[in-house]
Amino acid sequence: MSTRVEIPADTSAAAKGTAPLIAVSGHGKGGYKRGLAIFDVVLRLGAVAATLAAAAIMGTSDQTLPFFTQFFQFQASYDDLPTFQFFVIAMAIVSGYLVLSLPFSIVAIIRPRAAGPRLLLIILDTVALTLNMAAAGAATAIVYLAHNGNSGANWLAICNQFGDFCQKSSGAVVASFIAAVVLLVLIVISALALRKH
Amino acid sequence: MSTRVEIPADTSAAAKGTAPLIAVSGHGKGGYKRGLAIFDVVLRLGAVAATLAAAAIMGTSDQTLPFFTQFFQFQASYDDLPTFQFFVIAMAIVSGYLVLSLPFSIVAIIRPRAAGPRLLLIILDTVALTLNMAAAGAATAIVYLAHNGNSGANWLAICNQFGDFCQKSSGAVVASFIAAVVLLVLIVISALALRKH
């Protein structure tokens, strides 16, 4: 494990460009891949934060209006919309997967040239991205409908009444899209690390 | 290019299991990867069919009811719902990308050990999967709403009136999910082919 190669610690530019040029030996490749692996762990922590935020914001987005009729009280919660329930569950699952995947990502730092953990990570990351985008797309459709309504189907916009609820669910959707972008970058990193070069 | 290695033509089981066991030489690895590449082309053609079907079914899913009031005629079309418009556009883009990616997939058959085309395919496939799932998730949310409505937001189900429209859009959503599964398998194949082994 003795090596003189500098490990590019946290900048992707250094990991991508400089390291393989400095040393083209086996040690150099290890350093390049180790840099990718460290970047992977950092991004993974960011994705955990984004998915947790998405689930938490959506999960707490209930609003009760301060007036009610004889028949019912006006209240909006993520529980009322099955799509938002699915969103919270999916984000929680993705978040849990990302936490559980951290050890494998750390193994990739210690053994930068092992293909097994990388292969596992890229496949499971793709599945997580799929789940994430399904939830994000579905929630976006409903949030759009809540904001704009639809005259053809006679669905009225509810954001005039439930402003806070709409704002929170929009925020959750944005967080889920950030998580999707991070997952996309994670998959690209895994693909670069898998390449034999 | 003279080789005695049998190329596993179209079965994934053969491509995964048998080929590397028969010959562990460089030729054997090439055959294994060539089998994966052929499987990749076949799956890619299937994904083209699924995405084209999704776009076409959704694009032709208009229905006009045989009665009208003084104010408007009852009519449903994918044009009325921005989510379904996005769905048709996204499916057309994914379908177009898959057709354009076929040459790269064929290059991977001819040169099974080249990492460049594989890397390009896995990254662009992941982007296509992301777009596909966003469209599929969004359309699913709207189709679910059209079938079931939502009492909390006072959105009524419209499938009682527009049965044909709902059936066609549901079919398009199913086709898009099939395309998503095929894309997921394509990414796994690319990851397996990228592994140095």
Short mmCIF file of C-alpha atoms in Angstrom, two decimals:
data_model
loop_
_atom_site.label_atom_id
_atom_site.label_comp_id
_atom_site.label_asym_id
_atom_site.label_seq_id
_atom_site.Cartn_x
_atom_site.Cartn_y
_atom_site.Cartn_z
CA MET A 1 0.00 0.00 0.00
CA SER A 2 3.03 2.31 -0.15
CA THR A 3 2.54 4.85 -2.87
CA ARG A 4 3.78 8.28 -3.77
CA VAL A 5 0.76 9.18 -5.87
CA GLU A 6 -1.23 12.06 -4.51
CA ILE A 7 -4.84 11.16 -4.02
CA PRO A 8 -7.13 13.80 -5.49
CA ALA A 9 -9.20 14.32 -2.39
CA ASP A 10 -12.40 16.13 -3.25
CA THR A 11 -12.30 17.95 -6.57
CA SER A 12 -13.67 16.14 -9.56
CA ALA A 13 -11.58 18.18 -11.97
CA ALA A 14 -8.43 16.92 -10.32
CA ALA A 15 -9.77 13.38 -10.25
CA LYS A 16 -10.71 13.45 -13.92
CA GLY A 17 -7.93 15.41 -15.50
CA THR A 18 -4.71 15.62 -13.57
CA ALA A 19 -4.19 12.31 -11.80
CA PRO A 20 -3.91 9.99 -14.81
CA LEU A 21 -1.57 12.43 -16.53
CA ILE A 22 0.86 12.60 -13.61
CA ALA A 23 1.36 8.87 -13.32
CA VAL A 24 0.20 6.36 -15.91
CA SER A 25 1.30 3.36 -13.83
CA GLY A 26 -0.99 1.01 -11.92
CA HIS A 27 -0.65 3.23 -8.87
CA GLY A 28 -1.88 6.19 -10.93
CA LYS A 29 -4.99 4.33 -12.01
CA GLY A 30 -5.66 3.38 -8.40
CA GLY A 31 -5.37 7.03 -7.37
CA TYR A 32 -7.71 8.15 -10.13
CA LYS A 33 -10.29 5.58 -9.16
CA ARG A 34 -9.82 6.36 -5.48
CA GLY A 35 -10.55 10.00 -6.22
CA LEU A 36 -13.74 8.97 -7.99
CA ALA A 37 -14.67 6.79 -5.00
CA ILE A 38 -14.18 9.64 -2.51
CA PHE A 39 -16.27 11.92 -4.72
CA ASP A 40 -18.86 9.13 -4.81
CA VAL A 41 -19.15 9.05 -1.00
CA VAL A 42 -19.50 12.84 -0.79
CA LEU A 43 -22.21 12.91 -3.46
CA ARG A 44 -23.97 9.97 -1.83
CA LEU A 45 -24.19 11.89 1.45
CA GLY A 46 -25.65 14.82 -0.51
CA ALA A 47 -28.24 12.54 -2.10
CA VAL A 48 -29.18 11.17 1.35
CA ALA A 49 -29.77 14.75 2.52
CA ALA A 50 -31.84 15.62 -0.57
CA THR A 51 -34.08 12.54 -0.38
CA LEU A 52 -34.55 12.88 3.38
CA ALA A 53 -35.47 16.54 2.90
CA ALA A 54 -37.93 15.63 0.14
CA ALA A 55 -39.62 12.97 2.28
CA ALA A 56 -39.68 15.18 5.38
CA ILE A 57 -40.99 18.30 3.64
CA MET A 58 -43.73 16.36 1.86
CA GLY A 59 -44.56 14.40 5.02
CA THR A 60 -45.14 17.58 7.04
CA SER A 61 -47.04 19.48 4.37
CA ASP A 62 -50.49 19.55 5.90
CA GLN A 63 -52.62 22.64 6.11
CA THR A 64 -56.00 23.27 7.67
CA LEU A 65 -57.97 26.29 6.64
CA PRO A 66 -59.34 28.43 9.49
CA PHE A 67 -62.98 28.03 8.44
CA PHE A 68 -65.31 25.12 7.90
CA THR A 69 -68.81 24.39 6.61
CA GLN A 70 -71.48 22.17 8.04
CA PHE A 71 -70.22 19.22 6.04
CA PHE A 72 -66.47 19.22 6.29
CA GLN A 73 -63.47 21.17 7.37
CA PHE A 74 -61.14 22.28 4.59
CA GLN A 75 -57.88 20.54 5.09
CA ALA A 76 -55.07 19.38 2.82
CA SER A 77 -52.42 16.82 3.69
CA TYR A 78 -50.16 14.54 1.73
CA ASP A 79 -52.35 11.71 3.05
CA ASP A 80 -55.22 12.90 0.86
CA LEU A 81 -53.31 12.34 -2.36
CA PRO A 82 -52.11 8.77 -3.03
CA THR A 83 -49.43 10.17 -5.33
CA PHE A 84 -47.91 12.16 -2.47
CA GLN A 85 -48.09 9.09 -0.22
CA PHE A 86 -46.16 7.17 -2.86
CA PHE A 87 -43.71 10.06 -3.08
CA VAL A 88 -42.98 9.99 0.66
CA ILE A 89 -42.59 6.19 0.70
CA ALA A 90 -40.38 6.15 -2.42
CA MET A 91 -38.15 8.95 -1.10
CA ALA A 92 -37.82 7.14 2.23
CA ILE A 93 -36.85 3.93 0.42
CA VAL A 94 -34.27 5.71 -1.78
CA SER A 95 -32.88 7.49 1.28
CA GLY A 96 -32.62 4.21 3.19
CA TYR A 97 -30.93 2.50 0.23
CA LEU A 98 -28.42 5.36 -0.08
CA VAL A 99 -27.48 5.05 3.61
CA LEU A 100 -27.08 1.28 3.25
CA SER A 101 -24.96 1.76 0.12
CA LEU A 102 -22.43 3.98 1.92
CA PRO A 103 -20.34 1.01 3.19
CA PHE A 104 -19.96 -0.30 -0.38
CA SER A 105 -18.93 3.14 -1.52
CA ILE A 106 -16.33 3.26 1.27
CA VAL A 107 -15.07 -0.19 0.25
CA ALA A 108 -14.47 1.32 -3.20
CA ILE A 109 -12.17 3.90 -1.58
CA ILE A 110 -10.15 1.23 0.19
CA ARG A 111 -10.06 -1.09 -2.84
CA PRO A 112 -10.37 1.31 -5.80
CA ARG A 113 -9.80 -1.38 -8.42
CA ALA A 114 -12.36 -3.94 -7.20
CA ALA A 115 -15.13 -4.23 -9.79
CA GLY A 116 -17.66 -6.08 -7.60
CA PRO A 117 -18.83 -3.23 -5.33
CA ARG A 118 -18.87 -0.86 -8.31
CA LEU A 119 -21.08 -3.20 -10.32
CA LEU A 120 -23.45 -3.63 -7.37
CA LEU A 121 -23.57 0.13 -6.81
CA ILE A 122 -24.23 1.04 -10.45
CA ILE A 123 -27.11 -1.45 -10.77
CA LEU A 124 -28.76 -0.54 -7.45
CA ASP A 125 -28.20 3.19 -8.09
CA THR A 126 -30.01 2.83 -11.40
CA VAL A 127 -32.94 1.12 -9.68
CA ALA A 128 -32.97 3.89 -7.04
CA LEU A 129 -32.90 6.54 -9.76
CA THR A 130 -35.85 4.82 -11.47
CA LEU A 131 -37.89 4.83 -8.26
CA ASN A 132 -36.84 8.41 -7.52
CA MET A 133 -37.86 9.67 -10.96
CA ALA A 134 -41.19 7.81 -10.90
CA ALA A 135 -42.03 9.51 -7.59
CA ALA A 136 -40.69 12.90 -8.70
CA GLY A 137 -42.55 12.78 -12.02
CA ALA A 138 -45.82 11.71 -10.40
CA ALA A 139 -45.59 14.37 -7.69
CA THR A 140 -44.72 17.00 -10.30
CA ALA A 141 -47.85 16.13 -12.30
CA ILE A 142 -50.04 16.53 -9.20
CA VAL A 143 -48.30 19.72 -8.04
CA TYR A 144 -48.74 21.18 -11.53
CA LEU A 145 -52.40 20.26 -11.43
CA ALA A 146 -52.80 21.79 -7.97
CA HIS A 147 -51.23 25.02 -9.21
CA ASN A 148 -52.94 25.30 -12.60
CA GLY A 149 -55.92 22.99 -12.56
CA ASN A 150 -57.27 21.58 -15.80
CA SER A 151 -60.31 22.97 -17.55
CA GLY A 152 -60.73 20.01 -19.90
CA ALA A 153 -61.14 17.55 -17.04
CA ASN A 154 -62.85 20.15 -14.84
CA TRP A 155 -60.20 19.86 -12.13
CA LEU A 156 -59.82 23.17 -10.31
CA ALA A 157 -56.58 24.57 -8.95
CA ILE A 158 -56.44 24.20 -5.17
CA CYS A 159 -53.36 26.33 -4.54
CA ASN A 160 -55.46 29.47 -4.18
CA GLN A 161 -56.87 27.97 -0.99
CA PHE A 162 -53.99 25.79 0.15
CA GLY A 163 -51.01 28.05 -0.51
CA ASP A 164 -48.71 26.66 2.19
CA PHE A 165 -49.48 23.08 1.22
CA CYS A 166 -48.63 23.78 -2.41
CA GLN A 167 -45.45 25.60 -1.54
CA LYS A 168 -44.21 22.76 0.65
CA SER A 169 -45.03 20.03 -1.84
CA SER A 170 -43.33 22.03 -4.60
CA GLY A 171 -40.23 22.27 -2.40
CA ALA A 172 -40.29 18.52 -1.85
CA VAL A 173 -40.49 17.93 -5.60
CA VAL A 174 -37.51 20.23 -6.19
CA ALA A 175 -35.51 18.31 -3.56
CA SER A 176 -36.36 15.03 -5.26
CA PHE A 177 -35.14 16.36 -8.61
CA ILE A 178 -31.87 17.43 -6.98
CA ALA A 179 -31.54 13.90 -5.61
CA ALA A 180 -32.18 12.53 -9.11
CA VAL A 181 -29.40 14.67 -10.61
CA VAL A 182 -26.98 13.53 -7.89
CA LEU A 183 -27.92 9.88 -8.53
CA LEU A 184 -27.31 10.44 -12.25
CA VAL A 185 -23.82 11.79 -11.49
CA LEU A 186 -23.20 8.81 -9.16
CA ILE A 187 -24.03 6.41 -12.00
CA VAL A 188 -21.68 8.25 -14.37
CA ILE A 189 -18.92 8.05 -11.72
CA SER A 190 -19.49 4.31 -11.30
CA ALA A 191 -19.38 3.82 -15.08
CA LEU A 192 -16.09 5.75 -15.30
CA ALA A 193 -14.65 3.70 -12.44
CA LEU A 194 -15.78 0.42 -14.05
CA ARG A 195 -14.04 1.20 -17.33
CA LYS A 196 -10.90 -0.86 -17.69
CA HIS A 197 -9.02 2.05 -19.32
CA MET B 1 -10.34 -11.77 -36.68
CA SER B 2 -10.00 -15.57 -37.00
CA THR B 3 -11.45 -17.22 -33.94
CA ARG B 4 -12.86 -20.60 -33.01
CA VAL B 5 -14.93 -19.27 -30.14
CA GLU B 6 -18.64 -19.81 -30.53
CA ILE B 7 -20.53 -16.57 -30.23
CA PRO B 8 -23.52 -16.88 -27.91
CA ALA B 9 -26.02 -15.42 -30.31
CA ASP B 10 -29.22 -14.51 -28.56
CA THR B 11 -29.67 -16.14 -25.16
CA SER B 12 -28.61 -14.15 -22.13
CA ALA B 13 -28.08 -17.31 -20.09
CA ALA B 14 -25.47 -18.47 -22.56
CA ALA B 15 -23.91 -15.03 -22.66
CA LYS B 16 -23.71 -14.83 -18.89
CA GLY B 17 -22.83 -18.32 -17.85
CA THR B 18 -21.30 -20.54 -20.48
CA ALA B 19 -19.01 -18.46 -22.62
CA PRO B 20 -16.38 -17.48 -20.03
CA LEU B 21 -16.25 -21.06 -18.74
CA ILE B 22 -15.53 -22.56 -22.15
CA ALA B 23 -12.61 -20.32 -23.00
CA VAL B 24 -10.89 -18.07 -20.48
CA SER B 25 -8.56 -16.59 -23.08
CA GLY B 26 -8.85 -13.13 -24.60
CA HIS B 27 -11.00 -14.56 -27.37
CA GLY B 28 -13.39 -15.97 -24.77
CA LYS B 29 -13.84 -12.60 -23.11
CA GLY B 30 -14.48 -11.08 -26.51
CA GLY B 31 -17.14 -13.69 -27.23
CA TYR B 32 -18.85 -13.11 -23.89
CA LYS B 33 -18.91 -9.39 -24.47
CA ARG B 34 -20.02 -9.86 -28.07
CA GLY B 35 -22.95 -11.95 -26.81
CA LEU B 36 -23.89 -9.14 -24.43
CA ALA B 37 -23.65 -6.65 -27.32
CA ILE B 38 -25.95 -8.71 -29.55
CA PHE B 39 -28.45 -9.03 -26.69
CA ASP B 40 -28.13 -5.25 -26.27
CA VAL B 41 -29.16 -4.59 -29.89
CA VAL B 42 -32.14 -6.93 -29.64
CA LEU B 43 -33.35 -5.32 -26.40
CA ARG B 44 -32.78 -1.87 -27.86
CA LEU B 45 -35.08 -2.70 -30.79
CA GLY B 46 -37.69 -3.87 -28.25
CA ALA B 47 -37.36 -0.60 -26.34
CA VAL B 48 -37.82 1.37 -29.58
CA ALA B 49 -41.04 -0.55 -30.23
CA ALA B 50 -42.30 0.01 -26.66
CA THR B 51 -41.58 3.76 -26.62
CA LEU B 52 -43.02 4.26 -30.12
CA ALA B 53 -46.13 2.36 -29.07
CA ALA B 54 -46.45 4.47 -25.91
CA ALA B 55 -46.14 7.73 -27.86
CA ALA B 56 -48.48 6.57 -30.62
CA ILE B 57 -51.19 5.20 -28.31
CA MET B 58 -51.17 8.32 -26.17
CA GLY B 59 -51.03 10.56 -29.23
CA THR B 60 -54.17 9.01 -30.74
CA SER B 61 -56.16 8.81 -27.51
CA ASP B 62 -58.81 11.41 -28.20
CA GLN B 63 -62.47 10.82 -27.59
CA THR B 64 -65.49 13.01 -28.27
CA LEU B 65 -68.71 12.24 -26.51
CA PRO B 66 -71.81 12.04 -28.75
CA PHE B 67 -73.65 14.84 -26.95
CA PHE B 68 -72.98 18.47 -26.14
CA THR B 69 -74.47 21.32 -24.14
CA GLN B 70 -74.98 24.90 -25.09
CA PHE B 71 -71.55 25.82 -23.77
CA PHE B 72 -69.12 23.16 -24.89
CA GLN B 73 -68.80 19.77 -26.45
CA PHE B 74 -67.43 17.06 -24.20
CA GLN B 75 -64.14 15.97 -25.61
CA ALA B 76 -60.96 14.50 -24.18
CA SER B 77 -57.58 14.45 -25.87
CA TYR B 78 -54.00 14.17 -24.74
CA ASP B 79 -53.71 17.83 -25.78
CA ASP B 80 -55.94 18.86 -22.90
CA LEU B 81 -53.55 17.55 -20.26
CA PRO B 82 -50.04 19.05 -20.26
CA THR B 83 -48.77 15.93 -18.51
CA PHE B 84 -49.87 13.76 -21.42
CA GLN B 85 -48.30 16.23 -23.88
CA PHE B 86 -45.04 15.89 -21.96
CA PHE B 87 -45.47 12.13 -22.02
CA VAL B 88 -45.81 12.02 -25.82
CA ILE B 89 -42.84 14.35 -26.33
CA ALA B 90 -40.64 12.48 -23.83
CA MET B 91 -41.50 9.09 -25.34
CA ALA B 92 -40.75 10.42 -28.83
CA ILE B 93 -37.38 11.75 -27.62
CA VAL B 94 -36.48 8.46 -25.92
CA SER B 95 -37.56 6.54 -29.03
CA GLY B 96 -35.47 8.81 -31.26
CA TYR B 97 -32.45 8.46 -28.98
CA LEU B 98 -32.78 4.66 -28.97
CA VAL B 99 -32.81 4.58 -32.79
CA LEU B 100 -29.76 6.86 -32.92
CA SER B 101 -27.97 4.70 -30.33
CA LEU B 102 -28.33 1.55 -32.45
CA PRO B 103 -25.12 2.20 -34.48
CA PHE B 104 -23.10 2.48 -31.24
CA SER B 105 -24.64 -0.74 -30.03
CA ILE B 106 -23.68 -2.40 -33.34
CA VAL B 107 -20.12 -1.02 -33.01
CA ALA B 108 -20.01 -2.83 -29.65
CA ILE B 109 -20.73 -6.11 -31.49
CA ILE B 110 -17.90 -5.53 -33.96
CA ARG B 111 -15.48 -4.30 -31.30
CA PRO B 112 -16.69 -6.03 -28.12
CA ARG B 113 -13.76 -4.86 -26.00
CA ALA B 114 -13.91 -1.14 -26.82
CA ALA B 115 -14.92 0.78 -23.68
CA GLY B 116 -15.76 4.07 -25.39
CA PRO B 117 -19.11 3.17 -27.03
CA ARG B 118 -20.14 1.27 -23.90
CA LEU B 119 -19.43 4.26 -21.67
CA LEU B 120 -21.38 6.56 -23.98
CA LEU B 121 -24.29 4.11 -24.12
CA ILE B 122 -24.53 3.58 -20.36
CA ILE B 123 -24.54 7.33 -19.63
CA LEU B 124 -27.06 8.23 -22.35
CA ASP B 125 -29.21 5.20 -21.50
CA THR B 126 -29.37 6.41 -17.90
CA VAL B 127 -30.46 9.87 -19.06
CA ALA B 128 -33.08 8.25 -21.32
CA LEU B 129 -34.31 6.10 -18.42
CA THR B 130 -34.61 9.21 -16.25
CA LEU B 131 -36.70 11.01 -18.88
CA ASN B 132 -38.75 7.87 -19.49
CA MET B 133 -39.53 7.39 -15.78
CA ALA B 134 -40.39 11.06 -15.26
CA ALA B 135 -42.93 10.83 -18.09
CA ALA B 136 -44.23 7.43 -16.99
CA GLY B 137 -44.60 8.53 -13.36
CA ALA B 138 -46.35 11.77 -14.28
CA ALA B 139 -48.75 10.05 -16.69
CA THR B 140 -49.46 7.35 -14.09
CA ALA B 141 -50.41 9.99 -11.54
CA ILE B 142 -52.85 11.61 -13.98
CA VAL B 143 -54.29 8.29 -15.19
CA TYR B 144 -54.81 7.24 -11.56
CA LEU B 145 -56.57 10.55 -10.91
CA ALA B 146 -58.72 10.13 -14.02
CA HIS B 147 -59.75 6.66 -12.84
CA ASN B 148 -60.26 7.34 -9.15
CA GLY B 149 -60.56 11.09 -8.72
CA ASN B 150 -59.69 12.71 -5.41
CA SER B 151 -62.28 13.76 -2.88
CA GLY B 152 -59.88 15.87 -0.83
CA ALA B 153 -59.04 18.15 -3.74
CA ASN B 154 -62.55 17.81 -5.21
CA TRP B 155 -61.23 16.36 -8.48
CA LEU B 156 -63.79 14.01 -9.99
CA ALA B 157 -62.98 10.84 -11.91
CA ILE B 158 -63.50 11.37 -15.63
CA CYS B 159 -63.16 7.74 -16.73
CA ASN B 160 -66.89 7.16 -16.30
CA GLN B 161 -67.47 9.51 -19.21
CA PHE B 162 -64.26 9.05 -21.18
CA GLY B 163 -63.79 5.29 -21.02
CA ASP B 164 -61.92 4.87 -24.29
CA PHE B 165 -59.60 7.77 -23.53
CA CYS B 166 -58.72 6.32 -20.15
CA GLN B 167 -58.16 2.86 -21.55
CA LYS B 168 -55.81 4.14 -24.26
CA SER B 169 -53.80 6.36 -21.92
CA SER B 170 -53.51 3.49 -19.44
CA GLY B 171 -52.16 1.31 -22.25
CA ALA B 172 -49.62 3.97 -23.17
CA VAL B 173 -48.46 4.14 -19.54
CA VAL B 174 -48.02 0.37 -19.43
CA ALA B 175 -45.95 0.50 -22.64
CA SER B 176 -43.74 3.20 -21.13
CA PHE B 177 -43.12 1.07 -18.04
CA ILE B 178 -42.14 -1.86 -20.26
CA ALA B 179 -39.68 0.47 -22.04
CA ALA B 180 -38.30 1.52 -18.63
CA VAL B 181 -37.68 -2.10 -17.62
CA VAL B 182 -35.91 -2.78 -20.94
CA LEU B 183 -33.75 0.34 -20.45
CA LEU B 184 -32.88 -0.86 -16.95
CA VAL B 185 -31.74 -4.22 -18.37
CA LEU B 186 -29.74 -2.38 -21.08
CA ILE B 187 -27.89 -0.42 -18.37
CA VAL B 188 -27.12 -3.61 -16.45
CA ILE B 189 -25.78 -5.19 -19.68
CA SER B 190 -23.57 -2.16 -20.34
CA ALA B 191 -22.28 -2.28 -16.75
CA LEU B 192 -21.44 -5.99 -17.11
CA ALA B 193 -19.68 -5.32 -20.43
CA LEU B 194 -17.70 -2.41 -18.95
CA ARG B 195 -16.36 -4.51 -16.09
CA LYS B 196 -12.74 -5.34 -16.67
CA HIS B 197 -13.15 -8.90 -15.31
#
